[in-house]
Coordinates of C-alpha atoms in Angstrom, one line a residue:
Chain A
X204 CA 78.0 49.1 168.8
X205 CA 80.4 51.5 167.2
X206 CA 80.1 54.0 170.1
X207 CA 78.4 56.3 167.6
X208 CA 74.4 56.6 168.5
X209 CA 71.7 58.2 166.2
X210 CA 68.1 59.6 166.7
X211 CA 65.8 59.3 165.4
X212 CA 66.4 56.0 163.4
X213 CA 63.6 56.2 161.7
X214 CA 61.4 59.6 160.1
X215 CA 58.8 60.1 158.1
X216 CA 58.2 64.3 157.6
X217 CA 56.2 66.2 155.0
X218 CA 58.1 69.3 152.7
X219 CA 56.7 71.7 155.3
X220 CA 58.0 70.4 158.2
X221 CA 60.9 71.5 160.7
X222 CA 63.1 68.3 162.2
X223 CA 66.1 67.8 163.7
X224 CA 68.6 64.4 163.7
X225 CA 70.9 64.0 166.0
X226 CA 74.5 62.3 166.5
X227 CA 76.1 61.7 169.9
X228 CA 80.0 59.8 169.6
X229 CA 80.7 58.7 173.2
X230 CA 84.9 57.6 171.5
X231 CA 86.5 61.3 172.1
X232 CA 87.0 61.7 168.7
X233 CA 87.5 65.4 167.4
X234 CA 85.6 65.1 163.9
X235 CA 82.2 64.8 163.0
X236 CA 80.3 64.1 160.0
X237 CA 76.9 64.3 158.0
X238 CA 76.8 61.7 154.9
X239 CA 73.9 61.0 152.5
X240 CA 72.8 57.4 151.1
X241 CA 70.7 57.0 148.5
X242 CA 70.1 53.7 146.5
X243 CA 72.9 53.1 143.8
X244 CA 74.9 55.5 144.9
X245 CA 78.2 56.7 146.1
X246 CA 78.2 57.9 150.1
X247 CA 78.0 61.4 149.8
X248 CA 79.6 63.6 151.9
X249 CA 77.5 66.9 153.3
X250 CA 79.3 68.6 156.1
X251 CA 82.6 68.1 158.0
X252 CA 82.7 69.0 161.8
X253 CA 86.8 69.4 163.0
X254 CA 87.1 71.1 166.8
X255 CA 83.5 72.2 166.3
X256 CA 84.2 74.4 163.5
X257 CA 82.8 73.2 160.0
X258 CA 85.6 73.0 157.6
X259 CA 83.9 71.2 154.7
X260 CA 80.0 71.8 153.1
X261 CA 80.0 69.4 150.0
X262 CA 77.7 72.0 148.5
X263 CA 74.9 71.0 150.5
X264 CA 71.8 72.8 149.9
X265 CA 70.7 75.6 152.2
X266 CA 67.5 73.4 153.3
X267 CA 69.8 71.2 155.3
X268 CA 71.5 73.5 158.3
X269 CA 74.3 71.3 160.5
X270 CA 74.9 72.6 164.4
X271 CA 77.5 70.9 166.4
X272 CA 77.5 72.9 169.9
X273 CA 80.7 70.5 170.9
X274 CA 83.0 67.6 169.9
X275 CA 80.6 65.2 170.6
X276 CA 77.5 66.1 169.7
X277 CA 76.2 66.7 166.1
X278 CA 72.5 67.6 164.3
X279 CA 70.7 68.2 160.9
X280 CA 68.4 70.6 161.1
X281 CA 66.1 70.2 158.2
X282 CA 63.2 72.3 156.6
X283 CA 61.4 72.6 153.5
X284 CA 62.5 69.5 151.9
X285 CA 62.1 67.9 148.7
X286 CA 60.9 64.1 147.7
X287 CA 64.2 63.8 146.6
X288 CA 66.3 64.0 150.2
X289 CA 64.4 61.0 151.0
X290 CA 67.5 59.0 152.2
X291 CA 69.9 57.4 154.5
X292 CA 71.4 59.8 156.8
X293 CA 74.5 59.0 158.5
X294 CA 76.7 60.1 160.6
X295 CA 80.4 59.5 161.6
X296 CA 83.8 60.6 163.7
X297 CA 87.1 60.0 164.2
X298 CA 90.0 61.2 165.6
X299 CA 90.8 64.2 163.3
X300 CA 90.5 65.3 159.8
X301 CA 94.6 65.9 158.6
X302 CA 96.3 62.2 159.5
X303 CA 96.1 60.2 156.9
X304 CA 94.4 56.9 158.2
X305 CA 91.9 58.1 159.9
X306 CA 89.4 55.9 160.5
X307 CA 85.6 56.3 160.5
X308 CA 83.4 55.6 163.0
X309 CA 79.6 55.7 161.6
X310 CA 76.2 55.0 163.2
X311 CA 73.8 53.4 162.4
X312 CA 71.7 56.2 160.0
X313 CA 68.4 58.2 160.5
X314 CA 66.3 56.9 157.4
X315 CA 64.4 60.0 156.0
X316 CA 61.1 59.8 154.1
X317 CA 59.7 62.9 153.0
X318 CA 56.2 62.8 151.4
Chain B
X1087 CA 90.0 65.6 143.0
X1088 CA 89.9 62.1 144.0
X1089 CA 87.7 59.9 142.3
X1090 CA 87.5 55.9 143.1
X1091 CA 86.2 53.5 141.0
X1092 CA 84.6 50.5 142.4
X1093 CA 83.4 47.0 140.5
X1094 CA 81.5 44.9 140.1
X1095 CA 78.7 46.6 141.3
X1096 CA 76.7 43.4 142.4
X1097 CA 78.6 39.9 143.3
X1098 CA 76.9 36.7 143.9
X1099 CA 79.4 33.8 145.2
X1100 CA 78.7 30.0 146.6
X1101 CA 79.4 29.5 149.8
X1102 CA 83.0 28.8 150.4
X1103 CA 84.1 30.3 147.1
X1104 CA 86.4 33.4 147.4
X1105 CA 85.1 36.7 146.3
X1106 CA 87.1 39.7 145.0
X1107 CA 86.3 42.8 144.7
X1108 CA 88.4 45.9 143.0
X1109 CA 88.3 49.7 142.9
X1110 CA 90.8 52.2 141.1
X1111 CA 91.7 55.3 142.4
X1112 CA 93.0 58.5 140.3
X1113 CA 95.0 60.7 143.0
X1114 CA 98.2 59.6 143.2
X1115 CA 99.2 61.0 146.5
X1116 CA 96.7 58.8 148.3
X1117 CA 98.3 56.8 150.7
X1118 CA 95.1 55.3 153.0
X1119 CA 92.9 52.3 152.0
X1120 CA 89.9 51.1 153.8
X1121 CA 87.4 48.6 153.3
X1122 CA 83.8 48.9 155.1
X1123 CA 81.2 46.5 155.3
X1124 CA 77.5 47.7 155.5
X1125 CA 75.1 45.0 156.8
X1126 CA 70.8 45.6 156.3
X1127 CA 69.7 48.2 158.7
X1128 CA 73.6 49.0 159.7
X1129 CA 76.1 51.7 159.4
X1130 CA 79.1 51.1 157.3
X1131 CA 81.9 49.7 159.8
X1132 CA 86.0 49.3 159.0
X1133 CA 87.0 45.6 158.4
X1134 CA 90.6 46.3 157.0
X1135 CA 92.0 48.8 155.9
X1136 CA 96.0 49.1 154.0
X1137 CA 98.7 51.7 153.8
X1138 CA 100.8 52.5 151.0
X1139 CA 103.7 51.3 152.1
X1140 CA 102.7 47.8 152.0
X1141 CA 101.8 45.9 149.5
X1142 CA 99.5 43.1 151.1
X1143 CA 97.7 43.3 154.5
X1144 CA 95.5 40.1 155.4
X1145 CA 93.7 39.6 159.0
X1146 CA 92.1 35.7 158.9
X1147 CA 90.1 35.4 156.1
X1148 CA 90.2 39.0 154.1
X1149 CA 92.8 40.2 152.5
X1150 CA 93.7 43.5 151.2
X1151 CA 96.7 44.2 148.0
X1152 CA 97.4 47.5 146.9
X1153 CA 99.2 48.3 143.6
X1154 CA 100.6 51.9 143.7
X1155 CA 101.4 52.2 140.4
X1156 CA 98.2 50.8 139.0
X1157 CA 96.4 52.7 141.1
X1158 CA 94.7 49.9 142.4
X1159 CA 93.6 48.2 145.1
X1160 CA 91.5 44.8 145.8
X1161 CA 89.7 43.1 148.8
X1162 CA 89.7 39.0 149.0
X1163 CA 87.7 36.9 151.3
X1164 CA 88.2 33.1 150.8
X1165 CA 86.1 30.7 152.0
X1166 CA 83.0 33.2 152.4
X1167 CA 80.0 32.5 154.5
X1168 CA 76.5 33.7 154.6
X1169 CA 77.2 36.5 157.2
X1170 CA 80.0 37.8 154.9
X1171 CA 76.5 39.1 152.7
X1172 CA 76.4 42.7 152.9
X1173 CA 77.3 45.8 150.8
X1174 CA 81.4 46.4 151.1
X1175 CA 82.9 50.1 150.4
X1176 CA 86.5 50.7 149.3
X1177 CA 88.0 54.4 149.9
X1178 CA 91.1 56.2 149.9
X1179 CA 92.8 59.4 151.2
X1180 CA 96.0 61.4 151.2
X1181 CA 97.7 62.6 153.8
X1182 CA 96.0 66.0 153.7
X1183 CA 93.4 67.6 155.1
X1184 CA 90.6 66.1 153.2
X1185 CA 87.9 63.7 154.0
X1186 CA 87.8 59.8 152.7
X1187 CA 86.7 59.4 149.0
X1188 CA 84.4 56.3 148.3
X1189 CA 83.8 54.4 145.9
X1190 CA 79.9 53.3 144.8
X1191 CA 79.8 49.8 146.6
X1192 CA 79.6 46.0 145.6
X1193 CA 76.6 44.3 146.9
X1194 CA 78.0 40.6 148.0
X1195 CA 75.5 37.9 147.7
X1196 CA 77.1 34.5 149.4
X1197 CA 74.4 31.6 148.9
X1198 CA 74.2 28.9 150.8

């Protein structure tokens, strides 16, 4: 356990549904983040969550909409979305954004499939 | 900004052989390394990770070099076992206020 807990880890929704994924760190870390994995490629970074204020959106479409009401909580709301966002969704913290080893604590990913 | 090269992109070693893996990195200023292991049905988790003030960091059977003026750096793991199968990330950062950069993955196969 990396002290970082996801739910649902498993979700199946169709391009007109409204869903929500959650992230909960129980380490007391200060940053949060959204990733992406798809097959055969690169993690890709969607939102960054420092002091509950966002100070990175990797030019993330307007379908997926991040909330993080404090430090240790973070969620995806998602809506409308395409074949294409079916994925691996994780999520991360550590201490801060600005040191320079900062390591990354992830869970264990929400694996989207949307039909 | 920062873009890391990883390779090979698959890797398939007998038991006991050493694997290597290597990634590139173009922003010189980057000064953090980390490695991450992802195992099936796992997120990715730190196994070592180097600075860039050293040169070599090694914790039992990985090891980590870094070659600052290659813009390089590699992970080792000698005498591998099947649990060391799994999909391994390298990244880097600087000492800024931006988030890890990672490269695409290598995909380790150790057969028994």
């Amino acid at each position: 356990e990396t002290g970082v807990t996801q739910t649902p880890r498993h979700l199946v929704m169709g391009m007109t549904n409204k869903k929500s994924l959650k992230c909960e760190q129980h380490l007391g870390h200060n940053a949060m983040y959204w990733y992406k994995q798809s097959a055969k490629k690169p993690l890709e970074l969607m939102f960054v969550y420092n002091f509950k204020e966002q100070t990175e959106n990797n030019s993330v479409p307007s379908r997926f909409s991040p909330e993080c009401p404090n430090s240790s909580h973070l969620f995806l709301h998602l809506h409308t979305l395409q074949p294409e966002d079916s994925a691996l969704y994780l999520c991360a913290s550590s201490q801060g954004t600005s040191a320079s080893y900062n390591e990354q604590f992830f869970g264990p990913g929400t694996r989207l499939t949307v039909l | 900004g920062e873009n890391v090269e990883q390779h090979p992109s698959t890797l398939s070693v007998q038991e006991g052989d050493s694997a290597v893996i290597k990634c590139t990195y173009s922003d010189s200023a980057s000064n953090y390394f980390p490695w991450y292991k992802q195992e099936l049905g796992k997120g990715p988790q730190l196994i070592i990770d180097i600075r860039s003030n050293v040169g070599e960091k090694k914790d039992q059977r990985i090891a980590v070099t870094l070659n600052k003026t290659a813009k390089h750096f590699s992970l080792h793991i000698t005498e591998t076992q099947p649990e060391d199968s799994a999909v391994y990330f390298c990244a880097s950062k600087n000492s800024g206020n931006t988030p890890l950069v990672f490269g695409k993955g290598t995909r380790l196969s150790v057969i028994a």
